[in-house]
mmCIF file of C-alpha atoms and ligand atoms in Angstrom:
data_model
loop_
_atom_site.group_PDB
_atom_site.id
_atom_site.type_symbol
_atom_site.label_atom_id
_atom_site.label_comp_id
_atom_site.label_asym_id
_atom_site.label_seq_id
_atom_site.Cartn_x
_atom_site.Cartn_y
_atom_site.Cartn_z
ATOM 1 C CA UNK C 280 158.761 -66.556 23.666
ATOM 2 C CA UNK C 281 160.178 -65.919 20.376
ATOM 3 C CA UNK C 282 158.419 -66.501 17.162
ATOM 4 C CA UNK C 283 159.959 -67.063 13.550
ATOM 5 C CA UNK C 284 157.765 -65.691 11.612
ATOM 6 C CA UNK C 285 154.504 -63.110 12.917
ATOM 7 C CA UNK C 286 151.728 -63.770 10.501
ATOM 8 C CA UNK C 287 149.937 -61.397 8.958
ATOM 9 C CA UNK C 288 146.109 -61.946 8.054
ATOM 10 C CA UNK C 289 145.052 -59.195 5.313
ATOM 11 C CA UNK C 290 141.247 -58.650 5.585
ATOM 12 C CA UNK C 291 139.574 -56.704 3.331
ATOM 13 C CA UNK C 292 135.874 -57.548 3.534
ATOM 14 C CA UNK C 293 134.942 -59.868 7.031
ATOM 15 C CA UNK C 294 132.562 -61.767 4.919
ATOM 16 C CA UNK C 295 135.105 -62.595 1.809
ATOM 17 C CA UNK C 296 138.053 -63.544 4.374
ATOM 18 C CA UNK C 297 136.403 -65.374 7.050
ATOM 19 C CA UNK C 298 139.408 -67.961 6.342
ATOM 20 C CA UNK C 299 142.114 -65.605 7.805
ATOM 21 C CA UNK C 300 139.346 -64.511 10.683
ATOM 22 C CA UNK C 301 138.922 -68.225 11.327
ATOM 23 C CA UNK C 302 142.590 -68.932 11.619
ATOM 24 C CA UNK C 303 143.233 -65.810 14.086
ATOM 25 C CA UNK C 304 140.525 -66.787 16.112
ATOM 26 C CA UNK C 305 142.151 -70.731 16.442
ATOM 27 C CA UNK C 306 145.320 -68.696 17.971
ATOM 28 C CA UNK C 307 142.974 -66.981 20.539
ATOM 29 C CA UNK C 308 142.041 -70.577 21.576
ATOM 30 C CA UNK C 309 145.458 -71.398 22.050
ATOM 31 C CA UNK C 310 145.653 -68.985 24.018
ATOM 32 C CA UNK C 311 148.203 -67.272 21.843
ATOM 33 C CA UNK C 312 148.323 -63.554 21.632
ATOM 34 C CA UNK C 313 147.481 -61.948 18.090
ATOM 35 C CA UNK C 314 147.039 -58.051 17.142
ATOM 36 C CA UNK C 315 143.792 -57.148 15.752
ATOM 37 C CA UNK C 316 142.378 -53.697 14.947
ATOM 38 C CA UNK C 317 139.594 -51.495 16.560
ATOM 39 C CA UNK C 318 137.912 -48.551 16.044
ATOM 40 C CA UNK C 319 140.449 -46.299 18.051
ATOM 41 C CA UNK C 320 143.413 -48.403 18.100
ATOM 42 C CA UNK C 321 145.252 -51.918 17.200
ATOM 43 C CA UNK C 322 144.654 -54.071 20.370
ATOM 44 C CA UNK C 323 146.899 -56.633 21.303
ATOM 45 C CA UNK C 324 144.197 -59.712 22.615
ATOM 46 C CA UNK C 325 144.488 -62.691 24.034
ATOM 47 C CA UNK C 326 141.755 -65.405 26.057
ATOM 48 C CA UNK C 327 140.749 -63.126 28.628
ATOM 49 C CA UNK C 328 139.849 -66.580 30.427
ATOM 50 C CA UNK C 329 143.487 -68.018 30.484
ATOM 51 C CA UNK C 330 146.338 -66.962 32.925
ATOM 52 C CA UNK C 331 149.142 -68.205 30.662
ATOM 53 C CA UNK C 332 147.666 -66.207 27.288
ATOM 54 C CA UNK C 333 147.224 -63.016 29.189
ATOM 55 C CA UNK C 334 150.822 -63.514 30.664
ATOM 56 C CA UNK C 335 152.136 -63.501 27.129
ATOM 57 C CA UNK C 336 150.783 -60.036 26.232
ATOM 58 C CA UNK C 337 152.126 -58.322 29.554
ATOM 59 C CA UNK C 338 155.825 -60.075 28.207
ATOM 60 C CA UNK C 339 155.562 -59.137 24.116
ATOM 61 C CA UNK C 340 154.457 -55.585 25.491
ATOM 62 C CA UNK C 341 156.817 -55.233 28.006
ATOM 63 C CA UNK C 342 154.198 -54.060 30.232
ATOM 64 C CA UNK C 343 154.093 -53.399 33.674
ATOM 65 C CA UNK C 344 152.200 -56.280 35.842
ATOM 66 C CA UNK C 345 150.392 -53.330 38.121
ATOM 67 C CA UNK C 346 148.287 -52.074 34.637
ATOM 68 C CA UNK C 347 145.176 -54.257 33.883
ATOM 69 C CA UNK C 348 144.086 -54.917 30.617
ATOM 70 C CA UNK C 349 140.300 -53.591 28.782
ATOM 71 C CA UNK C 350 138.187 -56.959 27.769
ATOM 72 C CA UNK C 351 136.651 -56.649 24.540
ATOM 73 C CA UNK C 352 133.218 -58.265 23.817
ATOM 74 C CA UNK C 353 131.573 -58.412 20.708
ATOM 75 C CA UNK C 354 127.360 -59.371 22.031
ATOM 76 C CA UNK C 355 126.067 -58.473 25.278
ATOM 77 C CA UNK C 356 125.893 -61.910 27.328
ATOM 78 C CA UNK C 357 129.472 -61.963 27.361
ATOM 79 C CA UNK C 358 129.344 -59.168 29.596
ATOM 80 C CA UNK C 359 127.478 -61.393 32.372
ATOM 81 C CA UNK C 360 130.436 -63.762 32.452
ATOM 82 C CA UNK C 361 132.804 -60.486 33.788
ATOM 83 C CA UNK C 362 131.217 -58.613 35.792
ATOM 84 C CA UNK C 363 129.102 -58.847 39.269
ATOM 85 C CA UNK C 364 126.772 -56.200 38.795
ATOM 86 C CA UNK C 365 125.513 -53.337 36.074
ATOM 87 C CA UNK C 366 124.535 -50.230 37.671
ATOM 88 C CA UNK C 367 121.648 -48.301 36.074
ATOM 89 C CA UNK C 368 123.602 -45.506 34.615
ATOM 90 C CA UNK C 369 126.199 -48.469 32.677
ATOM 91 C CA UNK C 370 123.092 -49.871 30.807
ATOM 92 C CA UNK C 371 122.375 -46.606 29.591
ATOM 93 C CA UNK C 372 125.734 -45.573 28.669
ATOM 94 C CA UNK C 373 125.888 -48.894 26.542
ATOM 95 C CA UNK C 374 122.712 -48.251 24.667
ATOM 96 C CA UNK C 375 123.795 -44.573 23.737
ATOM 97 C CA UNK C 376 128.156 -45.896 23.356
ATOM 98 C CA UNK C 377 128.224 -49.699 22.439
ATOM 99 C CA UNK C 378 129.560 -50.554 20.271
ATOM 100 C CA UNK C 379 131.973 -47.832 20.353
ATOM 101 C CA UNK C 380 135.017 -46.506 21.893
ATOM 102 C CA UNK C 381 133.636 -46.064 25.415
ATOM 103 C CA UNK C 382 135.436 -48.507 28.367
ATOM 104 C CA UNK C 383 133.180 -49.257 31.827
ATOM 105 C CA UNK C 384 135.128 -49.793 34.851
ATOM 106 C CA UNK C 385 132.753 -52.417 36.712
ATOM 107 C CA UNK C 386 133.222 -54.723 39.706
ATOM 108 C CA UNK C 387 134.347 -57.881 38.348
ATOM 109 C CA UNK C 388 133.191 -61.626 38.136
ATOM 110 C CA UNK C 389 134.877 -64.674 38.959
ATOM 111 C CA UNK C 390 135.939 -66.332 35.782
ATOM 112 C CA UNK C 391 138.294 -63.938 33.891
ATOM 113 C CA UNK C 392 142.191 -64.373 34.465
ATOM 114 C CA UNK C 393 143.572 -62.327 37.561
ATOM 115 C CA UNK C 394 146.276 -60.886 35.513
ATOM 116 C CA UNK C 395 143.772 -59.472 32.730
ATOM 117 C CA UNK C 396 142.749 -56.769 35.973
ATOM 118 C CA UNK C 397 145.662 -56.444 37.803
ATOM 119 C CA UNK C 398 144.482 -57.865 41.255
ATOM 120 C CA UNK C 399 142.226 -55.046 40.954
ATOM 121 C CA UNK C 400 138.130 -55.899 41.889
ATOM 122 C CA UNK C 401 137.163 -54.075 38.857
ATOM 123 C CA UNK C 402 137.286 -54.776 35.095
ATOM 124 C CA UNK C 403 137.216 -52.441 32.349
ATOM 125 C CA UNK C 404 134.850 -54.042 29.423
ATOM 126 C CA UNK C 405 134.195 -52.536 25.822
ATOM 127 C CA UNK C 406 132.516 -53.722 22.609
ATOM 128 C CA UNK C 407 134.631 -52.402 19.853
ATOM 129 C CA UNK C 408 132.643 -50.786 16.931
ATOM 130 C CA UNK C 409 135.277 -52.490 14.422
ATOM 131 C CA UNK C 410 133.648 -55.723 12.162
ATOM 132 C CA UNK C 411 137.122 -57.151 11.918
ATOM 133 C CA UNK C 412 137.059 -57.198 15.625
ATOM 134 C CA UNK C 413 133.760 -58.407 16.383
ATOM 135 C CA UNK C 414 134.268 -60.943 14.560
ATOM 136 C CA UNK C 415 137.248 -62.293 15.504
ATOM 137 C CA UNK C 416 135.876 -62.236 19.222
ATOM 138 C CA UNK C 417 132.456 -63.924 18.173
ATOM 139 C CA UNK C 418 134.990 -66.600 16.118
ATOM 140 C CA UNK C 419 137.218 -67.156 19.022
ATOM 141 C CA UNK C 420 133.919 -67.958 21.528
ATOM 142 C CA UNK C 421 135.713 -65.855 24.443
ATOM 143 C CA UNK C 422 136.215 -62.471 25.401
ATOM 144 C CA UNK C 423 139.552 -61.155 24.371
ATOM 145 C CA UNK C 424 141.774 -58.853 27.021
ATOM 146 C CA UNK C 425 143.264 -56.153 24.371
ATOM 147 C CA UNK C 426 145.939 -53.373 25.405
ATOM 148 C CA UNK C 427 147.410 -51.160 22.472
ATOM 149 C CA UNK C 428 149.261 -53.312 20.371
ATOM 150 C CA UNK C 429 152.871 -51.433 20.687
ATOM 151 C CA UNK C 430 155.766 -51.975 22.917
ATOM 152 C CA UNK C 431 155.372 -49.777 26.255
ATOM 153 C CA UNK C 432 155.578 -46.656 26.222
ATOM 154 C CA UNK C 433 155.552 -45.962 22.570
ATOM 155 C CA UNK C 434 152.910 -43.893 20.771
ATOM 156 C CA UNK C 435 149.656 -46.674 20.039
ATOM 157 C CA UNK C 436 149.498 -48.493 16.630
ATOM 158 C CA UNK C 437 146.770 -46.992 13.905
ATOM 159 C CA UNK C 438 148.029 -49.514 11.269
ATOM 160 C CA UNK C 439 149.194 -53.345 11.180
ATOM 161 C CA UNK C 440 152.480 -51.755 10.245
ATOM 162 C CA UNK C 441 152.968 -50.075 13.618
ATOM 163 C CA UNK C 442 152.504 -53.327 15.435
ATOM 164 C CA UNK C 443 154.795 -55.172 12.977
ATOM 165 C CA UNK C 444 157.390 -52.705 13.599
ATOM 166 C CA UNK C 445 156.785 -53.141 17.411
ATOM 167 C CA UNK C 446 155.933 -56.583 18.233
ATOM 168 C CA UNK C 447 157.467 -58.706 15.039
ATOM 169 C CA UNK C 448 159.027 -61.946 15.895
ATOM 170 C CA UNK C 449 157.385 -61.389 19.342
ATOM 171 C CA UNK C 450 153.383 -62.676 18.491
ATOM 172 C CA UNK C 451 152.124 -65.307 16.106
ATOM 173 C CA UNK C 452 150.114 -62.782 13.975
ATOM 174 C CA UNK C 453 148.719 -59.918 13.062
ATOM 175 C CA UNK C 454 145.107 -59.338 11.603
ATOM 176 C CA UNK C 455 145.554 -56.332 8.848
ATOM 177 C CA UNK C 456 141.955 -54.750 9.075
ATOM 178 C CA UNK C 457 143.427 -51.153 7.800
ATOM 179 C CA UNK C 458 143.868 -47.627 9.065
ATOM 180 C CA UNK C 459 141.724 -47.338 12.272
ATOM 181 C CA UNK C 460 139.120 -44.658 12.344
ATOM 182 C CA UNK C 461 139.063 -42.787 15.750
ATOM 183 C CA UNK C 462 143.114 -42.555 16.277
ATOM 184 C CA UNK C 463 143.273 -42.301 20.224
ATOM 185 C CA UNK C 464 141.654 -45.078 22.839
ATOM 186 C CA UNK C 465 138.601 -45.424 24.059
ATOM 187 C CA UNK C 466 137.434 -43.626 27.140
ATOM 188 C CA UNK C 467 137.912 -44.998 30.406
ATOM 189 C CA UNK C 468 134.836 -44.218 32.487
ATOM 190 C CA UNK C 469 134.500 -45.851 35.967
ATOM 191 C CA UNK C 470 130.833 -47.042 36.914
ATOM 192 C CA UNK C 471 131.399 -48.349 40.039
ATOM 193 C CA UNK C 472 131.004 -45.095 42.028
ATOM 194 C CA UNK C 473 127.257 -43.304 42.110
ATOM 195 C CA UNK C 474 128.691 -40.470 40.037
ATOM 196 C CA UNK C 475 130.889 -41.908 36.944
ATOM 197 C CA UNK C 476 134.229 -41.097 36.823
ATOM 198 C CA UNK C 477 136.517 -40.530 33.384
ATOM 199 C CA UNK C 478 139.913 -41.797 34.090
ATOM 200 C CA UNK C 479 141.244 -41.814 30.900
ATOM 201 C CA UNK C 480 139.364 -39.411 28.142
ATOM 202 C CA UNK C 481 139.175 -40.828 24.811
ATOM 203 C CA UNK C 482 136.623 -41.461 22.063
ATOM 204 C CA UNK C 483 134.100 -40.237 23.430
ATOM 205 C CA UNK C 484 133.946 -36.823 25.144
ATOM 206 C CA UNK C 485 132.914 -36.459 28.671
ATOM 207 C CA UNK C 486 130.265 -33.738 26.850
ATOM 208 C CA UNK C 487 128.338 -36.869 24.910
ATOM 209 C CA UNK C 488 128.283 -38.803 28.191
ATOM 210 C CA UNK C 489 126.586 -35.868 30.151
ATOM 211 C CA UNK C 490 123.891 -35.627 27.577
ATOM 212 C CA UNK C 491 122.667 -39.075 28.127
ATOM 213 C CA UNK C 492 123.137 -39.671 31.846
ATOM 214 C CA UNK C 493 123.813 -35.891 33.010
ATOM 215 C CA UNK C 494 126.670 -35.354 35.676
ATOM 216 C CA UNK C 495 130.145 -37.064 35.116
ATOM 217 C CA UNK C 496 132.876 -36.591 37.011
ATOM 218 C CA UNK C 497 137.065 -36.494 35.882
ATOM 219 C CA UNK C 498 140.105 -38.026 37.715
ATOM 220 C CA UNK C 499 141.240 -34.892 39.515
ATOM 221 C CA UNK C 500 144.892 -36.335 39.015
ATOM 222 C CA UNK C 501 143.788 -35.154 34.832
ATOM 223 C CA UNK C 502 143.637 -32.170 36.062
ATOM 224 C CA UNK C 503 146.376 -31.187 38.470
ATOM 225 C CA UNK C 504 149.658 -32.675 38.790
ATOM 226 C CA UNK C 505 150.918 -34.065 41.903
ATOM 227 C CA UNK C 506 147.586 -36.439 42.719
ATOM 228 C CA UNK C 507 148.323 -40.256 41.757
ATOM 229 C CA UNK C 508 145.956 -41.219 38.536
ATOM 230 C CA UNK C 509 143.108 -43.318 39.517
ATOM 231 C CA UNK C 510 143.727 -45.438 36.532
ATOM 232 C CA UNK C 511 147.103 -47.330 37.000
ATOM 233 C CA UNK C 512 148.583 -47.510 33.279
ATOM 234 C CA UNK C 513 148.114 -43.758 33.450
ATOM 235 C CA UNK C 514 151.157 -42.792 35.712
ATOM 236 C CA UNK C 515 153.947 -44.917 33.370
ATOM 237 C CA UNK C 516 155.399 -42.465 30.135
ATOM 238 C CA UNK C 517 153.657 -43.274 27.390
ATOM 239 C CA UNK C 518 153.209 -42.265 23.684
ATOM 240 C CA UNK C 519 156.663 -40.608 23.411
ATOM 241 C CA UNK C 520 158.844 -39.964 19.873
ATOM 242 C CA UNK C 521 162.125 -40.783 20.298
ATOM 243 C CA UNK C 522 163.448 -36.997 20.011
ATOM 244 C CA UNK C 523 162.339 -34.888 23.271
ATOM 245 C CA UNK C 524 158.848 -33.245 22.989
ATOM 246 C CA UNK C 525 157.779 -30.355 24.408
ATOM 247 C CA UNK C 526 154.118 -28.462 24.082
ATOM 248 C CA UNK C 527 154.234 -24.815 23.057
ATOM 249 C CA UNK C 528 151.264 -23.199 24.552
ATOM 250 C CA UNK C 529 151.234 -19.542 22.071
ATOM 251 C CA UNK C 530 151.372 -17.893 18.943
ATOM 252 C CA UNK C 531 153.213 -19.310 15.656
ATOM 253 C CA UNK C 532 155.665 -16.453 16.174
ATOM 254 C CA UNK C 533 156.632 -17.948 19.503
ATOM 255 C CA UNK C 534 156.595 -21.210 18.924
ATOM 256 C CA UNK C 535 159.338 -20.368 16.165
ATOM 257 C CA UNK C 536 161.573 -18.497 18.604
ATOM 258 C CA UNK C 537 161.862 -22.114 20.316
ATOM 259 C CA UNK C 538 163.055 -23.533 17.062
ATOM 260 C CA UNK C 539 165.445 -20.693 16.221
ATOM 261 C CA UNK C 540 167.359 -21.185 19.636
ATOM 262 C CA UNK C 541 167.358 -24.508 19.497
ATOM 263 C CA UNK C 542 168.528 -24.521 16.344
ATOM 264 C CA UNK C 543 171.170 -22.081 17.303
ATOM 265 C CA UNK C 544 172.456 -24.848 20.135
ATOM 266 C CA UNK C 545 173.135 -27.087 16.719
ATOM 267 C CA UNK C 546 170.076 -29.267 17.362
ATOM 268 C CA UNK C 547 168.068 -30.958 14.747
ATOM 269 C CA UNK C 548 164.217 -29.974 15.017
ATOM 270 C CA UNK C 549 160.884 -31.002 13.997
ATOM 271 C CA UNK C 550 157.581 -29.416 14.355
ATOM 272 C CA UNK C 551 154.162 -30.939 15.120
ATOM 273 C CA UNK C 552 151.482 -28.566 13.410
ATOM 274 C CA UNK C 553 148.421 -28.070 11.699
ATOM 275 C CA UNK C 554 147.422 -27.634 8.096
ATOM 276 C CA UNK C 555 146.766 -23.912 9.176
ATOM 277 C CA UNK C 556 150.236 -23.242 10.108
ATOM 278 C CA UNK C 557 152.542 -25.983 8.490
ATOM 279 C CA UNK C 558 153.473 -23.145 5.778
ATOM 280 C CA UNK C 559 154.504 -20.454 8.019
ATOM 281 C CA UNK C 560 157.380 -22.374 9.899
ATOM 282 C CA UNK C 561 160.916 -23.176 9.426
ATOM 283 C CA UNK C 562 162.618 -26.328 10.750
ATOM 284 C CA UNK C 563 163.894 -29.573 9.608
ATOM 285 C CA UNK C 564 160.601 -31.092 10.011
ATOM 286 C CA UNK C 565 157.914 -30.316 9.838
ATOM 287 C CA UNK C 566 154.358 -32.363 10.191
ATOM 288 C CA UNK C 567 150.982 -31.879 9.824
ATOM 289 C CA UNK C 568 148.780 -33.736 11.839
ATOM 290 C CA UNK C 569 145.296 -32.544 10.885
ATOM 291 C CA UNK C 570 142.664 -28.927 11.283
ATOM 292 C CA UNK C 571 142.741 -27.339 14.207
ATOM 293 C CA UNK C 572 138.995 -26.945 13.372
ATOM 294 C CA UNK C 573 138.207 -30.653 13.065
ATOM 295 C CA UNK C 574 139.899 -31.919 16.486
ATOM 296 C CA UNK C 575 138.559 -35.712 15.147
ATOM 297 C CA UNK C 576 141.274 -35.210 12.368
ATOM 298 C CA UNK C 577 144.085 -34.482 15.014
ATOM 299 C CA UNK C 578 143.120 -37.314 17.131
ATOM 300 C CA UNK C 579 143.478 -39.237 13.921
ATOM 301 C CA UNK C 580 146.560 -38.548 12.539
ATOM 302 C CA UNK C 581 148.179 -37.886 15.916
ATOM 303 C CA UNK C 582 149.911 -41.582 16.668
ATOM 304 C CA UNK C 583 151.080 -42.188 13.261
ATOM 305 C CA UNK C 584 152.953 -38.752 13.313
ATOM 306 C CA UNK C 585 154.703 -39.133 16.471
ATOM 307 C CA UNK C 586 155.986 -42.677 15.134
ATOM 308 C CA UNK C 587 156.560 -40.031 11.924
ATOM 309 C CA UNK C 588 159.002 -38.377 13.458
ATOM 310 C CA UNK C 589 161.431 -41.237 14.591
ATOM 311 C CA UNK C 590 162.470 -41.972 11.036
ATOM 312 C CA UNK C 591 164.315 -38.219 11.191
ATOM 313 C CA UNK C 592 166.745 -38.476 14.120
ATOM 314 C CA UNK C 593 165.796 -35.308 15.415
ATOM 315 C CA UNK C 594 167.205 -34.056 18.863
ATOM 316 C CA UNK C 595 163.921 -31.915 19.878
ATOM 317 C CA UNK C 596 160.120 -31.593 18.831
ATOM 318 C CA UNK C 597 157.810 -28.685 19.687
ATOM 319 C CA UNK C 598 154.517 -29.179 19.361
ATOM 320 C CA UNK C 599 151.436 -27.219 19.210
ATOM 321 C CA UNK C 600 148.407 -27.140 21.721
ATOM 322 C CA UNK C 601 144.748 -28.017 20.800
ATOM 323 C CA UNK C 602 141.491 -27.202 22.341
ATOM 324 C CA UNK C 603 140.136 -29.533 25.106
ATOM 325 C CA UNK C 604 137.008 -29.439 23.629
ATOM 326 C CA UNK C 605 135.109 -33.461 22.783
ATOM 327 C CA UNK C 606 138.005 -35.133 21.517
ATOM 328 C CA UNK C 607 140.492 -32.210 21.685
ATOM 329 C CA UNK C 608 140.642 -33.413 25.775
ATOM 330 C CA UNK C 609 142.195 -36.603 24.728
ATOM 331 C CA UNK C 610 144.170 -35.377 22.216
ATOM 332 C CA UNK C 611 146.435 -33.114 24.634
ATOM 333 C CA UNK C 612 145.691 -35.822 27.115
ATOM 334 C CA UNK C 613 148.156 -37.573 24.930
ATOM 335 C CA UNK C 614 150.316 -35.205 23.811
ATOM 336 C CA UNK C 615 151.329 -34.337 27.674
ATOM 337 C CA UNK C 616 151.985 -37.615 28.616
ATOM 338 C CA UNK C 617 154.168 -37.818 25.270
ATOM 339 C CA UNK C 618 155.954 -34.748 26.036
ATOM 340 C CA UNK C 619 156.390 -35.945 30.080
ATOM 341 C CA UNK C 620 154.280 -32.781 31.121
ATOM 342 C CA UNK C 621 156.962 -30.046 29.796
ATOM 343 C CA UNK C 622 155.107 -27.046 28.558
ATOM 344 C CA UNK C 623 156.541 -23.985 27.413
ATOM 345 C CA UNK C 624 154.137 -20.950 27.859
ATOM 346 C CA UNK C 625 154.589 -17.522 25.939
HETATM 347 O O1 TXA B 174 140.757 -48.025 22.700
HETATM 348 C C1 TXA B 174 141.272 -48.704 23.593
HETATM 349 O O2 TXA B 174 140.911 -48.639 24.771
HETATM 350 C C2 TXA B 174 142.390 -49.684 23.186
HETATM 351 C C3 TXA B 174 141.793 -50.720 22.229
HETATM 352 C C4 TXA B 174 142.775 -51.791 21.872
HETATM 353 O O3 TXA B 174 140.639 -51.253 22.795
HETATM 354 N N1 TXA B 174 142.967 -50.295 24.342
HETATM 355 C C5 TXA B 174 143.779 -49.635 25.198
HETATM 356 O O4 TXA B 174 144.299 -50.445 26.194
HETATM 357 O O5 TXA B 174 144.037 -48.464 25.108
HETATM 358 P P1 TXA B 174 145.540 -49.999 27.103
HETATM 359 O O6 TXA B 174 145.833 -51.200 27.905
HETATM 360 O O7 TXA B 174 146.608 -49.459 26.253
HETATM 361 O O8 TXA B 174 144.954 -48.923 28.058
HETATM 362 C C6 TXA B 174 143.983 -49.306 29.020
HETATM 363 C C7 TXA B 174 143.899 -48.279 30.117
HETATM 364 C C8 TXA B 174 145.128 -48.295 31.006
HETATM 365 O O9 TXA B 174 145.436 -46.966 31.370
HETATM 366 C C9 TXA B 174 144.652 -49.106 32.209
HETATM 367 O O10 TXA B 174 145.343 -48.784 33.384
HETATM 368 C C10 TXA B 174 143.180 -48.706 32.283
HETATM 369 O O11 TXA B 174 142.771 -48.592 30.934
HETATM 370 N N2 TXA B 174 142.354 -49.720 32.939
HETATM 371 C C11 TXA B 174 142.076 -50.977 32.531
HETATM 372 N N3 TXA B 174 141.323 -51.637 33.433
HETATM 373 C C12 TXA B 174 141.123 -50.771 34.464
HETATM 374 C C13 TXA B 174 140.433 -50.858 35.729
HETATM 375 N N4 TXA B 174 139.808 -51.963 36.108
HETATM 376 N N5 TXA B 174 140.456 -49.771 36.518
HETATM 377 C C14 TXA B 174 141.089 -48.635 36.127
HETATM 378 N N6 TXA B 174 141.751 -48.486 34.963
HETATM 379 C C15 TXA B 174 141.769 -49.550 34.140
HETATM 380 MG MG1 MG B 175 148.154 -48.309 25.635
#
């Protein structure tokens, strides 16, 4: 469906503009789709209790039908309505996580649309530590099924911007709540096994989960290639710039080599640094996307300068490599999948 005109709903404060929460929330009950942010990332949400609204995401996305959606919740009965059961080690996690940027596979319930999981007998569920968010689910009376809010296969939107540049014409509205804070998604932990798995790292590092409920385990296909992700939206290319990407894994002096013989093939070439090395390079661009010392700051700034980089029409991107360390996992999590896996070692 095409739409005229996508709104766009500035809030500032969640008590001063209740008005534009108010209207956003109406569109959620007619079963129209509407971006809102989060904590990590703008969601696109719909009724997670209608077949037709959750269709309309999967077609303004362009997303596969095979990759189910995360259900965001904003108080804690809402969580009977999804799912069947909550394993002993879940109601931990969501006293230590919730809200927060933490997603629980769990088998699901009866009421929630089949497309919002795929055909899959789980659900992921998550209570977003955003007020603009909360509120707009507590407004709307349901719980709303939320992908990122960009067009597949695209880096995820950190700003109402990113999802007007994405999904104009293509959604009713957008709710402008502001930079988000975390910068990459939530992670995707699945509950229903006796040991919980990660399937997708994110916000929270698979370090903070073992300190409140001890051993977790990781989707082996994270860390080998060849092994078919657990979690399906995980095997499509996803967060990529427009120019090719590839991950230098050594020194500054290395990395540089790969710019001066591409450079020397006539291509036009960008860098993806630090703000400890954005000085000593040489290309055409050349962006900064945080301190290798504060990984949060990467993980921040990472989306927004991928999307960066399309406004240059560069042929080739190399980018550096981060620690795995708490949120540095995610971070090159995402990076990999935006570069398609190509790594160039020293
Ligand atoms: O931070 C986030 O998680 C953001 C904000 C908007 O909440 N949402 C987000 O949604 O990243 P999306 O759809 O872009 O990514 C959800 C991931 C996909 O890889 C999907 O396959 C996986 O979670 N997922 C969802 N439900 C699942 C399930 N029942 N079993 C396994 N994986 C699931
Ligand atoms: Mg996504």
């Amino acid at each position: 469906m095409a739409y005229v005109e996508t709104k766009k709903w500035i809030v500032e404060d969640v008590d001063l503009n209740y008005p534009q929460i108010q209207e956003a929330a109406m569109w959620i009950r007619k079963n129209e789709v509407i971006a809102f942010p989060t904590e990590t990332v703008y969601g696109l949400g719909a009724n997670a209790f209608s077949t037709e609204a959750v269709a309309k995401i999967f077609q303004a996305k362009g997303r596969p039908s095979d990759n189910p959606l995360i259900v965001h919740i904003a108080k804690l009965e809402q969580l009977q309505e999804l799912v069947n059961e909550i394993p002993a080690h879940a109601n931990t996690l969501i006293k230590a996580f919730w809200p927060g940027p933490l997603t629980l596979v769990l088998k699901k319930g009866e009421g929630i649309a089949d497309n919002v999981t795929a055909g899959l007998s789980t659900v992921g569920v998550r209570m977003p530590n955003h007020p603009v968010a909360l509120a707009l689910i507590s407004e709307a009376n349901v719980p709303i099924a939320a992908p990122s809010a960009n067009v597949s296969g695209k880096p995820s939107p950190t700003t109402a911007e990113h999802v007007y540049d994405d999904l104009a014409g293509k959604i009713v509205g957008i709710v402008d709540g502001g930079a988000t804070g975390v910068g990459v998604e939530s992670t995707v932990l699945d509950c229903t096994a006796e040991i919980p798995m990660i399937l997708r790292p994110g916000g929270v590092s698979r370090e903070q989960l073992e300190k409140v409920i001890g051993l977790v385990a990781v989707d082996p296909a994270l860390e080998e290639d060849g092994q078919a992700p657990k979690s399906p939206g995980l095997k499509y290319k996803h967060y990529a710039p427009k120019a090719k990407l590839y991950l230098v894994d050594g020194s500054v002096s290395f990395l540089q080599k790969q710019v001066i013989s591409a450079k020397e093939k006539g291509k036009k070439v960008g860098i993806l640094t630090t703000v400890e090395n954005d000085k000593t390079y040489q290309a055409d661009v050349i962006l900064s996307c945080g301190s290798t010392i504060d990984l949060s700051s990467v993980a921040l700034n990472l989306y927004q300068v991928l999307r960066k980089f399309d406004e240059y029409d560069l042929d080739v991107i190399f980018s550096e490599t981060f620690s795995e360390q708490g949120v540095g996992k995610a971070v090159m999590n995402r990076l990999t999948k935006a570069a398609g896996g190509d790594v160039i070692n020293e």
